[in-house]
Tab-separated table of C-alpha atoms in Angstrom:
chain	number	residue	atom	x	y	z
B	1	MET	CA	-19.138	8.866	-10.693
B	2	LYS	CA	-17.477	6.184	-8.559
B	3	LEU	CA	-15.357	6.266	-5.430
B	4	VAL	CA	-12.614	3.642	-5.343
B	5	VAL	CA	-11.519	2.918	-1.764
B	6	ALA	CA	-8.292	0.893	-1.718
B	7	VAL	CA	-6.676	-0.387	1.480
B	8	ILE	CA	-3.027	-1.186	0.754
B	9	GLN	CA	0.275	-1.599	2.568
B	10	VAL	CA	2.124	1.666	3.206
B	11	ARG	CA	5.131	0.425	1.226
B	12	ASP	CA	2.921	-0.126	-1.845
B	13	ALA	CA	1.598	3.445	-1.653
B	14	ASP	CA	5.039	4.755	-2.654
B	15	VAL	CA	4.685	2.894	-5.958
B	16	LEU	CA	0.931	3.205	-6.509
B	17	LEU	CA	0.548	6.963	-6.020
B	18	PRO	CA	3.032	7.929	-8.787
B	19	ALA	CA	1.518	5.274	-11.084
B	20	LEU	CA	-1.945	6.763	-10.557
B	21	ALA	CA	-0.608	10.300	-11.110
B	22	GLU	CA	1.011	9.219	-14.408
B	23	ARG	CA	-2.436	8.135	-15.569
B	24	GLY	CA	-4.055	11.394	-14.442
B	25	PHE	CA	-5.676	10.180	-11.214
B	26	GLY	CA	-5.423	11.946	-7.886
B	27	ALA	CA	-5.906	10.241	-4.546
B	28	THR	CA	-6.511	11.205	-0.943
B	29	VAL	CA	-4.446	9.062	1.434
B	30	ILE	CA	-5.623	8.221	4.952
B	31	ASP	CA	-3.358	6.394	7.404
B	32	SER	CA	-5.079	3.289	8.738
B	33	ALA	CA	-4.263	0.084	10.581
B	34	GLY	CA	-5.778	-3.330	10.853
B	35	GLY	CA	-5.787	-6.823	9.511
B	36	PHE	CA	-4.346	-9.939	11.064
B	37	LEU	CA	-0.991	-8.305	11.858
B	38	ARG	CA	-2.431	-4.945	12.983
B	39	GLU	CA	0.094	-3.120	10.804
B	40	ARG	CA	-0.129	0.346	9.303
B	41	ASN	CA	-1.927	0.612	6.002
B	42	ALA	CA	-2.768	3.380	3.598
B	43	THR	CA	-6.392	3.839	2.572
B	44	LEU	CA	-6.732	5.636	-0.760
B	45	LEU	CA	-9.857	7.478	-1.868
B	46	ILE	CA	-9.937	7.868	-5.649
B	47	GLY	CA	-12.851	9.559	-7.408
B	48	VAL	CA	-13.260	8.465	-11.039
B	49	SER	CA	-15.827	8.104	-13.783
B	50	GLU	CA	-17.353	4.675	-14.302
B	51	ALA	CA	-15.300	4.260	-17.493
B	52	GLU	CA	-12.048	4.822	-15.550
B	53	VAL	CA	-12.657	2.228	-12.811
B	54	ALA	CA	-11.029	-0.608	-14.791
B	55	THR	CA	-7.862	1.453	-15.355
B	56	VAL	CA	-7.592	2.279	-11.651
B	57	LEU	CA	-8.158	-1.364	-10.655
B	58	ARG	CA	-5.545	-2.537	-13.156
B	59	THR	CA	-3.034	0.008	-11.801
B	60	ILE	CA	-3.680	-1.177	-8.243
B	61	ALA	CA	-3.238	-4.822	-9.306
B	62	LEU	CA	0.084	-4.044	-11.014
B	63	THR	CA	1.582	-2.157	-8.069
B	64	CYS	CA	0.196	-3.803	-4.920
B	65	GLN	CA	1.616	-7.284	-4.650
B	66	ALA	CA	0.834	-9.894	-2.012
B	67	ARG	CA	3.813	-11.272	-0.098
B	68	THR	CA	4.385	-13.998	2.447
B	69	ARG	CA	5.727	-13.184	5.866
B	70	PHE	CA	6.593	-15.208	8.933
B	71	VAL	CA	5.157	-14.131	12.292
B	72	ASN	CA	5.355	-15.601	15.760
B	73	PRO	CA	1.954	-16.488	17.219
B	74	LEU	CA	0.950	-15.114	20.598
B	75	MET	CA	1.925	-17.275	23.509
B	76	PRO	CA	-1.104	-18.947	25.096
B	77	ILE	CA	-1.788	-18.627	28.799
B	78	ALA	CA	0.055	-21.538	30.352
B	79	GLU	CA	-0.043	-23.210	33.715
B	80	PRO	CA	3.079	-22.974	35.878
B	81	GLY	CA	5.631	-25.503	34.697
B	82	GLU	CA	4.212	-25.774	31.165
B	83	PHE	CA	6.508	-25.000	28.265
B	84	PHE	CA	5.383	-23.579	24.932
B	85	VAL	CA	7.513	-23.369	21.784
B	86	ALA	CA	6.030	-21.051	19.190
B	87	ASN	CA	6.583	-22.041	15.588
B	88	PRO	CA	6.492	-19.118	13.164
B	89	LEU	CA	3.389	-18.975	10.979
B	90	GLU	CA	3.571	-18.106	7.306
B	91	VAL	CA	0.906	-15.519	6.436
B	92	LEU	CA	0.001	-13.735	3.225
B	93	VAL	CA	0.147	-9.934	3.489
B	94	GLY	CA	-0.174	-7.095	1.036
B	95	GLY	CA	-2.138	-6.911	-2.129
B	96	ALA	CA	-5.165	-4.644	-1.866
B	97	THR	CA	-8.698	-4.658	-0.550
B	98	VAL	CA	-10.759	-2.502	-2.902
B	99	PHE	CA	-14.308	-1.190	-2.668
B	100	VAL	CA	-15.986	0.571	-5.605
B	101	LEU	CA	-18.855	2.741	-4.420
B	102	ALA	CA	-21.457	4.701	-6.347
B	103	VAL	CA	-21.306	8.435	-5.657
B	104	ALA	CA	-24.723	10.070	-5.379
B	105	ARG	CA	-23.330	13.587	-5.560
B	106	TYR	CA	-19.953	15.206	-6.174
B	107	GLU	CA	-19.026	18.857	-5.724
B	108	ARG	CA	-15.714	20.644	-5.915
B	109	ILE	CA	-15.804	23.762	-3.746
B	110	GLY	CA	-13.308	26.562	-4.108
């Protein structure tokens, strides 16, 4: 048994969750935040057999795309009279960060 932990953008969850369900996989979704932009994410917990890990990873890769985005950097602390013009930075966001963990024990209660 494996636990796939996938941290994805919230907007990708709307596509990924139905794609996983079509393939017979359930997921627990936890709201999270972090990364360079400190934006909301969705962390998915997906329990699967070892043979199913590749299918889950492929589904994540097909539905969670990386994108570029422009952000304004934080203004540095300036001395009085100094002028700072912030140029937008292009950053890559999205995609997925995935951990595949071995499960020592699994029980379904109820």
